[in-house]
PDB file of N, CA, C and O in Angstrom:
ATOM      1  N   MET I   1       4.559  33.570  42.950  1.00 50.00           N
ATOM      2  CA  MET I   1       5.200  34.168  42.283  1.00 50.00           C
ATOM      3  C   MET I   1       4.263  34.966  41.066  1.00 50.00           C
ATOM      4  O   MET I   1       3.473  34.381  40.604  1.00 50.00           O
ATOM      5  N   VAL I   2       4.464  36.276  41.196  1.00 53.00           N
ATOM      6  CA  VAL I   2       3.601  36.957  40.111  1.00 53.00           C
ATOM      7  C   VAL I   2       4.629  37.214  39.023  1.00 53.00           C
ATOM      8  O   VAL I   2       5.627  37.867  39.179  1.00 53.00           O
ATOM      9  N   GLY I   3       4.419  36.908  37.777  1.00 56.00           N
ATOM     10  CA  GLY I   3       5.077  37.400  36.514  1.00 56.00           C
ATOM     11  C   GLY I   3       4.233  38.331  35.720  1.00 56.00           C
ATOM     12  O   GLY I   3       3.262  38.955  35.823  1.00 56.00           O
ATOM     13  N   LYS I   4       4.720  38.371  34.270  1.00 66.00           N
ATOM     14  CA  LYS I   4       4.141  38.940  33.342  1.00 66.00           C
ATOM     15  C   LYS I   4       2.677  38.546  33.243  1.00 66.00           C
ATOM     16  O   LYS I   4       1.507  39.477  32.664  1.00 66.00           O
ATOM     17  N   ARG I   5       2.421  37.252  33.342  1.00 68.00           N
ATOM     18  CA  ARG I   5       1.019  36.693  32.860  1.00 68.00           C
ATOM     19  C   ARG I   5       0.154  36.719  34.182  1.00 68.00           C
ATOM     20  O   ARG I   5      -1.054  36.127  33.853  1.00 68.00           O
ATOM     21  N   GLY I   6       0.521  36.960  35.260  1.00 74.00           N
ATOM     22  CA  GLY I   6      -0.344  36.731  36.163  1.00 74.00           C
ATOM     23  C   GLY I   6       0.243  35.518  37.086  1.00 74.00           C
ATOM     24  O   GLY I   6       1.145  34.888  36.829  1.00 74.00           O
ATOM     25  N   THR I   7      -0.641  35.358  38.109  1.00 84.00           N
ATOM     26  CA  THR I   7      -0.320  34.277  39.040  1.00 84.00           C
ATOM     27  C   THR I   7      -0.827  33.214  38.252  1.00 84.00           C
ATOM     28  O   THR I   7      -1.549  32.914  37.566  1.00 84.00           O
ATOM     29  N   ARG I   8      -0.414  31.864  39.109  1.00 82.00           N
ATOM     30  CA  ARG I   8      -0.766  30.592  38.301  1.00 82.00           C
ATOM     31  C   ARG I   8      -2.276  30.366  38.303  1.00 82.00           C
ATOM     32  O   ARG I   8      -2.851  29.688  37.593  1.00 82.00           O
ATOM     33  N   ARG I   9      -3.044  30.971  39.521  1.00 85.00           N
ATOM     34  CA  ARG I   9      -4.143  30.711  39.649  1.00 85.00           C
ATOM     35  C   ARG I   9      -5.152  31.314  38.514  1.00 85.00           C
ATOM     36  O   ARG I   9      -5.994  31.045  37.932  1.00 85.00           O
ATOM     37  N   GLU I  10      -4.711  32.692  38.318  1.00 85.00           N
ATOM     38  CA  GLU I  10      -5.219  33.603  37.317  1.00 85.00           C
ATOM     39  C   GLU I  10      -4.996  33.021  35.793  1.00 85.00           C
ATOM     40  O   GLU I  10      -5.789  33.011  35.009  1.00 85.00           O
ATOM     41  N   ARG I  11      -3.879  32.337  35.513  1.00 84.00           N
ATOM     42  CA  ARG I  11      -3.804  31.738  34.408  1.00 84.00           C
ATOM     43  C   ARG I  11      -4.550  30.527  34.441  1.00 84.00           C
ATOM     44  O   ARG I  11      -5.041  30.094  33.262  1.00 84.00           O
ATOM     45  N   TRP I  12      -4.908  29.728  35.296  1.00 85.00           N
ATOM     46  CA  TRP I  12      -5.826  28.451  35.381  1.00 85.00           C
ATOM     47  C   TRP I  12      -7.204  28.872  34.875  1.00 85.00           C
ATOM     48  O   TRP I  12      -7.841  28.189  34.500  1.00 85.00           O
ATOM     49  N   GLN I  13      -7.418  30.075  35.632  1.00 85.00           N
ATOM     50  CA  GLN I  13      -8.783  30.707  35.454  1.00 85.00           C
ATOM     51  C   GLN I  13      -9.061  31.135  34.068  1.00 85.00           C
ATOM     52  O   GLN I  13     -10.207  30.733  33.592  1.00 85.00           O
ATOM     53  N   ALA I  14      -8.006  31.677  33.425  1.00 84.00           N
ATOM     54  CA  ALA I  14      -8.223  32.229  31.957  1.00 84.00           C
ATOM     55  C   ALA I  14      -8.341  30.936  31.259  1.00 84.00           C
ATOM     56  O   ALA I  14      -9.086  30.722  30.215  1.00 84.00           O
ATOM     57  N   ALA I  15      -7.610  29.735  31.604  1.00 83.00           N
ATOM     58  CA  ALA I  15      -7.742  28.764  30.558  1.00 83.00           C
ATOM     59  C   ALA I  15      -8.891  27.826  30.675  1.00 83.00           C
ATOM     60  O   ALA I  15      -9.607  27.623  29.848  1.00 83.00           O
ATOM     61  N   GLY I  16      -9.532  27.820  32.059  1.00 84.00           N
ATOM     62  CA  GLY I  16     -10.749  27.457  32.184  1.00 84.00           C
ATOM     63  C   GLY I  16     -11.873  28.147  31.527  1.00 84.00           C
ATOM     64  O   GLY I  16     -12.933  27.449  30.979  1.00 84.00           O
ATOM     65  N   ALA I  17     -11.843  29.612  31.613  1.00 83.00           N
ATOM     66  CA  ALA I  17     -12.905  30.506  30.733  1.00 83.00           C
ATOM     67  C   ALA I  17     -12.771  30.090  29.296  1.00 83.00           C
ATOM     68  O   ALA I  17     -13.922  29.850  28.492  1.00 83.00           O
ATOM     69  N   ARG I  18     -11.509  29.816  28.662  1.00 84.00           N
ATOM     70  CA  ARG I  18     -11.316  29.514  27.340  1.00 84.00           C
ATOM     71  C   ARG I  18     -12.035  28.324  27.024  1.00 84.00           C
ATOM     72  O   ARG I  18     -12.523  28.200  25.846  1.00 84.00           O
ATOM     73  N   LEU I  19     -11.696  27.168  27.755  1.00 81.00           N
ATOM     74  CA  LEU I  19     -12.214  25.926  27.783  1.00 81.00           C
ATOM     75  C   LEU I  19     -13.779  25.984  27.570  1.00 81.00           C
ATOM     76  O   LEU I  19     -14.457  25.133  26.914  1.00 81.00           O
ATOM     77  N   ARG I  20     -14.302  26.586  28.514  1.00 82.00           N
ATOM     78  CA  ARG I  20     -15.709  26.790  28.801  1.00 82.00           C
ATOM     79  C   ARG I  20     -16.387  27.337  27.617  1.00 82.00           C
ATOM     80  O   ARG I  20     -17.495  26.668  26.913  1.00 82.00           O
ATOM     81  N   GLU I  21     -15.851  28.377  26.885  1.00 84.00           N
ATOM     82  CA  GLU I  21     -16.332  28.953  25.611  1.00 84.00           C
ATOM     83  C   GLU I  21     -16.296  27.890  24.600  1.00 84.00           C
ATOM     84  O   GLU I  21     -17.301  27.689  24.002  1.00 84.00           O
ATOM     85  N   ARG I  22     -15.404  27.277  24.621  1.00 82.00           N
ATOM     86  CA  ARG I  22     -15.491  26.212  23.324  1.00 82.00           C
ATOM     87  C   ARG I  22     -16.354  25.080  23.269  1.00 82.00           C
ATOM     88  O   ARG I  22     -16.947  24.531  22.624  1.00 82.00           O
ATOM     89  N   ALA I  23     -16.302  24.629  24.791  1.00 78.00           N
ATOM     90  CA  ALA I  23     -17.246  23.546  24.818  1.00 78.00           C
ATOM     91  C   ALA I  23     -18.885  24.099  24.928  1.00 78.00           C
ATOM     92  O   ALA I  23     -19.718  23.286  24.326  1.00 78.00           O
ATOM     93  N   LEU I  24     -19.124  25.197  25.107  1.00 78.00           N
ATOM     94  CA  LEU I  24     -20.499  25.780  24.972  1.00 78.00           C
ATOM     95  C   LEU I  24     -20.657  25.992  23.611  1.00 78.00           C
ATOM     96  O   LEU I  24     -21.792  25.747  22.931  1.00 78.00           O
ATOM     97  N   SER I  25     -19.691  26.223  22.491  1.00 83.00           N
ATOM     98  CA  SER I  25     -19.751  26.323  21.093  1.00 83.00           C
ATOM     99  C   SER I  25     -19.985  25.129  20.570  1.00 83.00           C
ATOM    100  O   SER I  25     -20.929  24.912  19.777  1.00 83.00           O
ATOM    101  N   ALA I  26     -19.158  24.255  21.104  1.00 82.00           N
ATOM    102  CA  ALA I  26     -19.240  22.713  20.439  1.00 82.00           C
ATOM    103  C   ALA I  26     -20.721  22.186  20.910  1.00 82.00           C
ATOM    104  O   ALA I  26     -21.524  21.582  20.021  1.00 82.00           O
ATOM    105  N   ALA I  27     -21.248  22.474  22.055  1.00 82.00           N
ATOM    106  CA  ALA I  27     -22.616  21.872  22.283  1.00 82.00           C
ATOM    107  C   ALA I  27     -23.668  22.734  21.639  1.00 82.00           C
ATOM    108  O   ALA I  27     -24.618  21.893  21.239  1.00 82.00           O
ATOM    109  N   GLY I  28     -23.498  23.827  21.170  1.00 81.00           N
ATOM    110  CA  GLY I  28     -24.519  24.632  20.391  1.00 81.00           C
ATOM    111  C   GLY I  28     -24.542  24.125  19.035  1.00 81.00           C
ATOM    112  O   GLY I  28     -25.630  23.622  18.416  1.00 81.00           O
ATOM    113  N   THR I  29     -23.428  23.718  18.661  1.00 85.00           N
ATOM    114  CA  THR I  29     -23.312  23.303  17.164  1.00 85.00           C
ATOM    115  C   THR I  29     -23.902  21.829  16.982  1.00 85.00           C
ATOM    116  O   THR I  29     -24.540  21.421  16.145  1.00 85.00           O
ATOM    117  N   ALA I  30     -23.627  21.069  17.984  1.00 85.00           N
ATOM    118  CA  ALA I  30     -24.175  19.695  18.064  1.00 85.00           C
ATOM    119  C   ALA I  30     -25.689  19.647  18.345  1.00 85.00           C
ATOM    120  O   ALA I  30     -26.427  19.043  17.659  1.00 85.00           O
ATOM    121  N   ALA I  31     -26.187  20.565  18.997  1.00 83.00           N
ATOM    122  CA  ALA I  31     -27.771  20.675  19.205  1.00 83.00           C
ATOM    123  C   ALA I  31     -28.278  21.331  17.897  1.00 83.00           C
ATOM    124  O   ALA I  31     -29.248  20.737  17.343  1.00 83.00           O
ATOM    125  N   ALA I  32     -27.603  22.112  17.132  1.00 83.00           N
ATOM    126  CA  ALA I  32     -28.256  22.705  16.020  1.00 83.00           C
ATOM    127  C   ALA I  32     -28.210  21.356  14.911  1.00 83.00           C
ATOM    128  O   ALA I  32     -29.062  21.382  14.277  1.00 83.00           O
ATOM    129  N   GLY I  33     -26.855  20.652  14.827  1.00 81.00           N
ATOM    130  CA  GLY I  33     -27.270  19.645  14.042  1.00 81.00           C
ATOM    131  C   GLY I  33     -28.174  18.258  14.434  1.00 81.00           C
ATOM    132  O   GLY I  33     -28.924  17.892  13.489  1.00 81.00           O
ATOM    133  N   ALA I  34     -28.447  18.335  15.580  1.00 83.00           N
ATOM    134  CA  ALA I  34     -29.569  17.160  16.189  1.00 83.00           C
ATOM    135  C   ALA I  34     -30.805  17.616  15.838  1.00 83.00           C
ATOM    136  O   ALA I  34     -31.784  16.921  15.343  1.00 83.00           O
ATOM    137  N   GLY I  35     -31.061  18.943  15.810  1.00 81.00           N
ATOM    138  CA  GLY I  35     -32.271  19.570  15.360  1.00 81.00           C
ATOM    139  C   GLY I  35     -32.397  19.430  13.983  1.00 81.00           C
ATOM    140  O   GLY I  35     -33.652  18.962  13.562  1.00 81.00           O
ATOM    141  N   LEU I  36     -31.472  19.731  13.288  1.00 79.00           N
ATOM    142  CA  LEU I  36     -31.727  19.750  11.723  1.00 79.00           C
ATOM    143  C   LEU I  36     -31.897  17.995  11.441  1.00 79.00           C
ATOM    144  O   LEU I  36     -32.805  17.746  10.474  1.00 79.00           O
ATOM    145  N   GLY I  37     -31.417  17.093  11.968  1.00 76.00           N
ATOM    146  CA  GLY I  37     -31.401  15.626  11.697  1.00 76.00           C
ATOM    147  C   GLY I  37     -33.028  15.238  12.019  1.00 76.00           C
ATOM    148  O   GLY I  37     -33.551  14.517  11.299  1.00 76.00           O
ATOM    149  N   VAL I  38     -33.555  15.894  13.115  1.00 77.00           N
ATOM    150  CA  VAL I  38     -34.777  15.352  13.626  1.00 77.00           C
ATOM    151  C   VAL I  38     -35.835  16.087  12.692  1.00 77.00           C
ATOM    152  O   VAL I  38     -36.854  15.237  12.432  1.00 77.00           O
ATOM    153  N   ARG I  39     -35.581  17.337  12.085  1.00 77.00           N
ATOM    154  CA  ARG I  39     -36.581  17.708  11.079  1.00 77.00           C
ATOM    155  C   ARG I  39     -36.561  17.124   9.954  1.00 77.00           C
ATOM    156  O   ARG I  39     -37.374  17.149   9.080  1.00 77.00           O
ATOM    157  N   THR I  40     -35.192  16.631   9.384  1.00 78.00           N
ATOM    158  CA  THR I  40     -35.322  16.069   7.928  1.00 78.00           C
ATOM    159  C   THR I  40     -35.458  14.726   8.211  1.00 78.00           C
ATOM    160  O   THR I  40     -35.956  14.000   6.999  1.00 78.00           O
ATOM    161  N   LEU I  41     -35.315  13.957   9.141  1.00 77.00           N
ATOM    162  CA  LEU I  41     -35.677  12.385   9.043  1.00 77.00           C
ATOM    163  C   LEU I  41     -36.883  11.967   8.704  1.00 77.00           C
ATOM    164  O   LEU I  41     -37.036  11.271   7.786  1.00 77.00           O
ATOM    165  N   PRO I  42     -38.105  12.591   9.073  1.00 78.00           N
ATOM    166  CA  PRO I  42     -39.404  12.206   8.601  1.00 78.00           C
ATOM    167  C   PRO I  42     -39.535  12.593   6.935  1.00 78.00           C
ATOM    168  O   PRO I  42     -40.202  11.668   6.148  1.00 78.00           O
ATOM    169  N   GLY I  43     -38.914  13.429   6.681  1.00 77.00           N
ATOM    170  CA  GLY I  43     -39.081  13.778   5.167  1.00 77.00           C
ATOM    171  C   GLY I  43     -38.148  13.101   3.994  1.00 77.00           C
ATOM    172  O   GLY I  43     -38.320  12.628   2.922  1.00 77.00           O
ATOM    173  N   VAL I  44     -37.231  12.197   4.933  1.00 81.00           N
ATOM    174  CA  VAL I  44     -36.343  11.304   4.171  1.00 81.00           C
ATOM    175  C   VAL I  44     -36.686   9.898   4.046  1.00 81.00           C
ATOM    176  O   VAL I  44     -37.129   9.053   3.410  1.00 81.00           O
ATOM    177  N   ALA I  45     -37.451   9.522   5.427  1.00 85.00           N
ATOM    178  CA  ALA I  45     -37.738   8.169   5.822  1.00 85.00           C
ATOM    179  C   ALA I  45     -39.062   7.816   5.108  1.00 85.00           C
ATOM    180  O   ALA I  45     -39.272   6.523   4.816  1.00 85.00           O
ATOM    181  N   GLY I  46     -40.091   8.846   5.122  1.00 86.00           N
ATOM    182  CA  GLY I  46     -41.174   8.658   4.425  1.00 86.00           C
ATOM    183  C   GLY I  46     -41.385   8.000   2.903  1.00 86.00           C
ATOM    184  O   GLY I  46     -41.707   7.064   2.824  1.00 86.00           O
ATOM    185  N   PRO I  47     -40.665   8.763   2.131  1.00 88.00           N
ATOM    186  CA  PRO I  47     -40.482   8.510   0.827  1.00 88.00           C
ATOM    187  C   PRO I  47     -39.718   7.068   0.675  1.00 88.00           C
ATOM    188  O   PRO I  47     -40.146   6.329  -0.114  1.00 88.00           O
ATOM    189  N   LEU I  48     -38.706   6.868   1.464  1.00 88.00           N
ATOM    190  CA  LEU I  48     -38.069   5.539   1.358  1.00 88.00           C
ATOM    191  C   LEU I  48     -38.904   4.511   1.708  1.00 88.00           C
ATOM    192  O   LEU I  48     -38.836   3.455   1.139  1.00 88.00           O
ATOM    193  N   LEU I  49     -39.852   4.602   2.804  1.00 90.00           N
ATOM    194  CA  LEU I  49     -40.521   3.573   3.112  1.00 90.00           C
ATOM    195  C   LEU I  49     -41.789   3.190   2.041  1.00 90.00           C
ATOM    196  O   LEU I  49     -42.019   2.099   1.712  1.00 90.00           O
ATOM    197  N   ILE I  50     -42.240   4.553   1.518  1.00 92.00           N
ATOM    198  CA  ILE I  50     -43.103   4.391   0.393  1.00 92.00           C
ATOM    199  C   ILE I  50     -42.475   3.502  -0.699  1.00 92.00           C
ATOM    200  O   ILE I  50     -43.160   2.374  -1.258  1.00 92.00           O
ATOM    201  N   SER I  51     -41.271   3.901  -1.104  1.00 92.00           N
ATOM    202  CA  SER I  51     -40.805   3.229  -2.171  1.00 92.00           C
ATOM    203  C   SER I  51     -40.436   1.819  -2.023  1.00 92.00           C
ATOM    204  O   SER I  51     -40.656   0.819  -2.799  1.00 92.00           O
ATOM    205  N   TYR I  52     -40.035   1.490  -0.663  1.00 93.00           N
ATOM    206  CA  TYR I  52     -39.900   0.134  -0.511  1.00 93.00           C
ATOM    207  C   TYR I  52     -41.185  -0.872  -0.457  1.00 93.00           C
ATOM    208  O   TYR I  52     -40.942  -1.938  -0.944  1.00 93.00           O
ATOM    209  N   GLY I  53     -42.134  -0.315   0.032  1.00 93.00           N
ATOM    210  CA  GLY I  53     -43.537  -1.110  -0.142  1.00 93.00           C
ATOM    211  C   GLY I  53     -43.754  -1.456  -1.417  1.00 93.00           C
ATOM    212  O   GLY I  53     -44.271  -2.267  -1.559  1.00 93.00           O
ATOM    213  N   LEU I  54     -43.692  -0.163  -2.215  1.00 92.00           N
ATOM    214  CA  LEU I  54     -43.919  -0.511  -3.502  1.00 92.00           C
ATOM    215  C   LEU I  54     -43.392  -1.406  -4.349  1.00 92.00           C
ATOM    216  O   LEU I  54     -43.684  -2.208  -4.986  1.00 92.00           O
ATOM    217  N   TRP I  55     -42.074  -1.590  -3.883  1.00 91.00           N
ATOM    218  CA  TRP I  55     -41.033  -2.493  -4.543  1.00 91.00           C
ATOM    219  C   TRP I  55     -41.428  -3.790  -4.066  1.00 91.00           C
ATOM    220  O   TRP I  55     -41.052  -4.890  -4.653  1.00 91.00           O
ATOM    221  N   LEU I  56     -41.729  -3.949  -2.799  1.00 93.00           N
ATOM    222  CA  LEU I  56     -42.207  -5.144  -2.325  1.00 93.00           C
ATOM    223  C   LEU I  56     -43.524  -5.660  -3.349  1.00 93.00           C
ATOM    224  O   LEU I  56     -43.572  -6.986  -3.402  1.00 93.00           O
ATOM    225  N   ALA I  57     -44.395  -4.943  -3.473  1.00 93.00           N
ATOM    226  CA  ALA I  57     -45.381  -5.167  -4.326  1.00 93.00           C
ATOM    227  C   ALA I  57     -45.197  -5.472  -5.636  1.00 93.00           C
ATOM    228  O   ALA I  57     -45.636  -6.530  -6.062  1.00 93.00           O
ATOM    229  N   TRP I  58     -44.337  -4.587  -6.231  1.00 92.00           N
ATOM    230  CA  TRP I  58     -43.920  -4.922  -7.734  1.00 92.00           C
ATOM    231  C   TRP I  58     -42.553  -4.103  -8.024  1.00 92.00           C
ATOM    232  O   TRP I  58     -42.675  -2.983  -7.809  1.00 92.00           O
ATOM    233  N   PRO I  59     -41.642  -4.780  -8.192  1.00 92.00           N
ATOM    234  CA  PRO I  59     -40.096  -4.042  -7.978  1.00 92.00           C
ATOM    235  C   PRO I  59     -40.168  -2.738  -9.071  1.00 92.00           C
ATOM    236  O   PRO I  59     -39.759  -1.931  -8.431  1.00 92.00           O
ATOM    237  N   PRO I  60     -40.519  -2.846 -10.523  1.00 93.00           N
ATOM    238  CA  PRO I  60     -40.484  -1.525 -11.031  1.00 93.00           C
ATOM    239  C   PRO I  60     -41.339  -0.667 -10.480  1.00 93.00           C
ATOM    240  O   PRO I  60     -40.989   0.667 -10.638  1.00 93.00           O
ATOM    241  N   LEU I  61     -42.472  -0.563  -9.800  1.00 93.00           N
ATOM    242  CA  LEU I  61     -43.127   0.354  -9.215  1.00 93.00           C
ATOM    243  C   LEU I  61     -42.212   1.030  -8.134  1.00 93.00           C
ATOM    244  O   LEU I  61     -42.290   2.431  -8.067  1.00 93.00           O
ATOM    245  N   GLY I  62     -41.446   0.171  -7.354  1.00 91.00           N
ATOM    246  CA  GLY I  62     -40.612   0.889  -6.161  1.00 91.00           C
ATOM    247  C   GLY I  62     -39.780   1.781  -6.998  1.00 91.00           C
ATOM    248  O   GLY I  62     -39.563   2.996  -6.229  1.00 91.00           O
ATOM    249  N   PHE I  63     -39.273   1.537  -8.073  1.00 93.00           N
ATOM    250  CA  PHE I  63     -37.986   2.095  -8.759  1.00 93.00           C
ATOM    251  C   PHE I  63     -38.846   3.670  -9.238  1.00 93.00           C
ATOM    252  O   PHE I  63     -38.155   4.705  -9.179  1.00 93.00           O
ATOM    253  N   ILE I  64     -39.813   3.237  -9.634  1.00 93.00           N
ATOM    254  CA  ILE I  64     -40.488   4.567 -10.374  1.00 93.00           C
ATOM    255  C   ILE I  64     -40.841   5.604  -9.229  1.00 93.00           C
ATOM    256  O   ILE I  64     -40.691   6.483  -9.367  1.00 93.00           O
ATOM    257  N   ALA I  65     -41.351   4.965  -8.259  1.00 93.00           N
ATOM    258  CA  ALA I  65     -41.830   6.006  -7.197  1.00 93.00           C
ATOM    259  C   ALA I  65     -40.677   6.431  -6.611  1.00 93.00           C
ATOM    260  O   ALA I  65     -40.478   7.821  -6.182  1.00 93.00           O
ATOM    261  N   GLY I  66     -39.330   5.863  -6.444  1.00 91.00           N
ATOM    262  CA  GLY I  66     -38.097   6.515  -5.959  1.00 91.00           C
ATOM    263  C   GLY I  66     -37.728   7.407  -6.817  1.00 91.00           C
ATOM    264  O   GLY I  66     -37.252   8.607  -6.085  1.00 91.00           O
ATOM    265  N   GLY I  67     -37.743   7.414  -8.110  1.00 90.00           N
ATOM    266  CA  GLY I  67     -37.383   8.287  -8.918  1.00 90.00           C
ATOM    267  C   GLY I  67     -38.107   9.633  -8.789  1.00 90.00           C
ATOM    268  O   GLY I  67     -37.923  10.806  -9.119  1.00 90.00           O
ATOM    269  N   GLY I  68     -39.527   9.206  -8.844  1.00 91.00           N
ATOM    270  CA  GLY I  68     -40.513  10.419  -8.744  1.00 91.00           C
ATOM    271  C   GLY I  68     -40.293  11.249  -7.393  1.00 91.00           C
ATOM    272  O   GLY I  68     -40.257  12.516  -7.425  1.00 91.00           O
ATOM    273  N   PHE I  69     -40.106  10.620  -6.303  1.00 90.00           N
ATOM    274  CA  PHE I  69     -39.597  11.275  -5.131  1.00 90.00           C
ATOM    275  C   PHE I  69     -38.093  12.230  -5.262  1.00 90.00           C
ATOM    276  O   PHE I  69     -38.314  13.316  -4.717  1.00 90.00           O
ATOM    277  N   LEU I  70     -37.383  11.590  -6.011  1.00 86.00           N
ATOM    278  CA  LEU I  70     -36.072  12.291  -6.128  1.00 86.00           C
ATOM    279  C   LEU I  70     -36.334  13.570  -7.061  1.00 86.00           C
ATOM    280  O   LEU I  70     -35.735  14.639  -6.745  1.00 86.00           O
ATOM    281  N   LEU I  71     -37.135  13.366  -7.996  1.00 88.00           N
ATOM    282  CA  LEU I  71     -37.508  14.641  -8.932  1.00 88.00           C
ATOM    283  C   LEU I  71     -38.153  15.476  -8.130  1.00 88.00           C
ATOM    284  O   LEU I  71     -37.933  16.764  -8.065  1.00 88.00           O
ATOM    285  N   TRP I  72     -39.113  15.082  -7.307  1.00 85.00           N
ATOM    286  CA  TRP I  72     -39.853  16.177  -6.388  1.00 85.00           C
ATOM    287  C   TRP I  72     -39.073  16.834  -5.276  1.00 85.00           C
ATOM    288  O   TRP I  72     -39.101  18.163  -5.229  1.00 85.00           O
ATOM    289  N   ALA I  73     -38.093  15.970  -4.720  1.00 80.00           N
ATOM    290  CA  ALA I  73     -37.173  16.825  -3.937  1.00 80.00           C
ATOM    291  C   ALA I  73     -36.277  17.945  -4.655  1.00 80.00           C
ATOM    292  O   ALA I  73     -35.979  18.890  -4.242  1.00 80.00           O
ATOM    293  N   ASP I  74     -36.037  17.410  -5.847  1.00 81.00           N
ATOM    294  CA  ASP I  74     -34.932  18.394  -6.538  1.00 81.00           C
ATOM    295  C   ASP I  74     -35.694  19.675  -6.946  1.00 81.00           C
ATOM    296  O   ASP I  74     -34.964  20.691  -6.806  1.00 81.00           O
ATOM    297  N   ARG I  75     -36.989  19.559  -7.140  1.00 82.00           N
ATOM    298  CA  ARG I  75     -37.814  20.697  -7.560  1.00 82.00           C
ATOM    299  C   ARG I  75     -38.139  21.506  -6.183  1.00 82.00           C
ATOM    300  O   ARG I  75     -38.166  22.911  -6.402  1.00 82.00           O
ATOM    301  N   ARG I  76     -38.002  21.039  -4.999  1.00 75.00           N
ATOM    302  CA  ARG I  76     -38.260  21.883  -3.813  1.00 75.00           C
ATOM    303  C   ARG I  76     -36.963  22.594  -3.460  1.00 75.00           C
ATOM    304  O   ARG I  76     -37.075  23.635  -2.681  1.00 75.00           O
ATOM    305  N   MET I  77     -35.731  22.173  -4.103  1.00 72.00           N
ATOM    306  CA  MET I  77     -34.283  22.726  -3.635  1.00 72.00           C
ATOM    307  C   MET I  77     -34.341  24.270  -4.325  1.00 72.00           C
ATOM    308  O   MET I  77     -34.764  24.327  -5.511  1.00 72.00           O
ATOM    309  N   PRO I  78     -33.978  25.184  -3.520  1.00 69.00           N
ATOM    310  CA  PRO I  78     -33.924  26.659  -4.088  1.00 69.00           C
ATOM    311  C   PRO I  78     -32.799  26.761  -5.305  1.00 69.00           C
ATOM    312  O   PRO I  78     -31.996  26.089  -5.374  1.00 69.00           O
TER     313      PRO I  78
END
């Protein structure tokens, strides 16, 4: 039966095309987020590990280094 909206097959094909567009958009967003995470992780993990190591040697030094890294990161923000 052909109606105003087309045949059943045409409606299913249109619905599939819309879902495909949404899936590709979601995959692109996820890939962009993963790339940002991979680029950001070393910049965050490095200072944390240095601060933790210094804290193990002498606890106040770890806090001082952590504060210094935060001040340094704040100055890098535009």
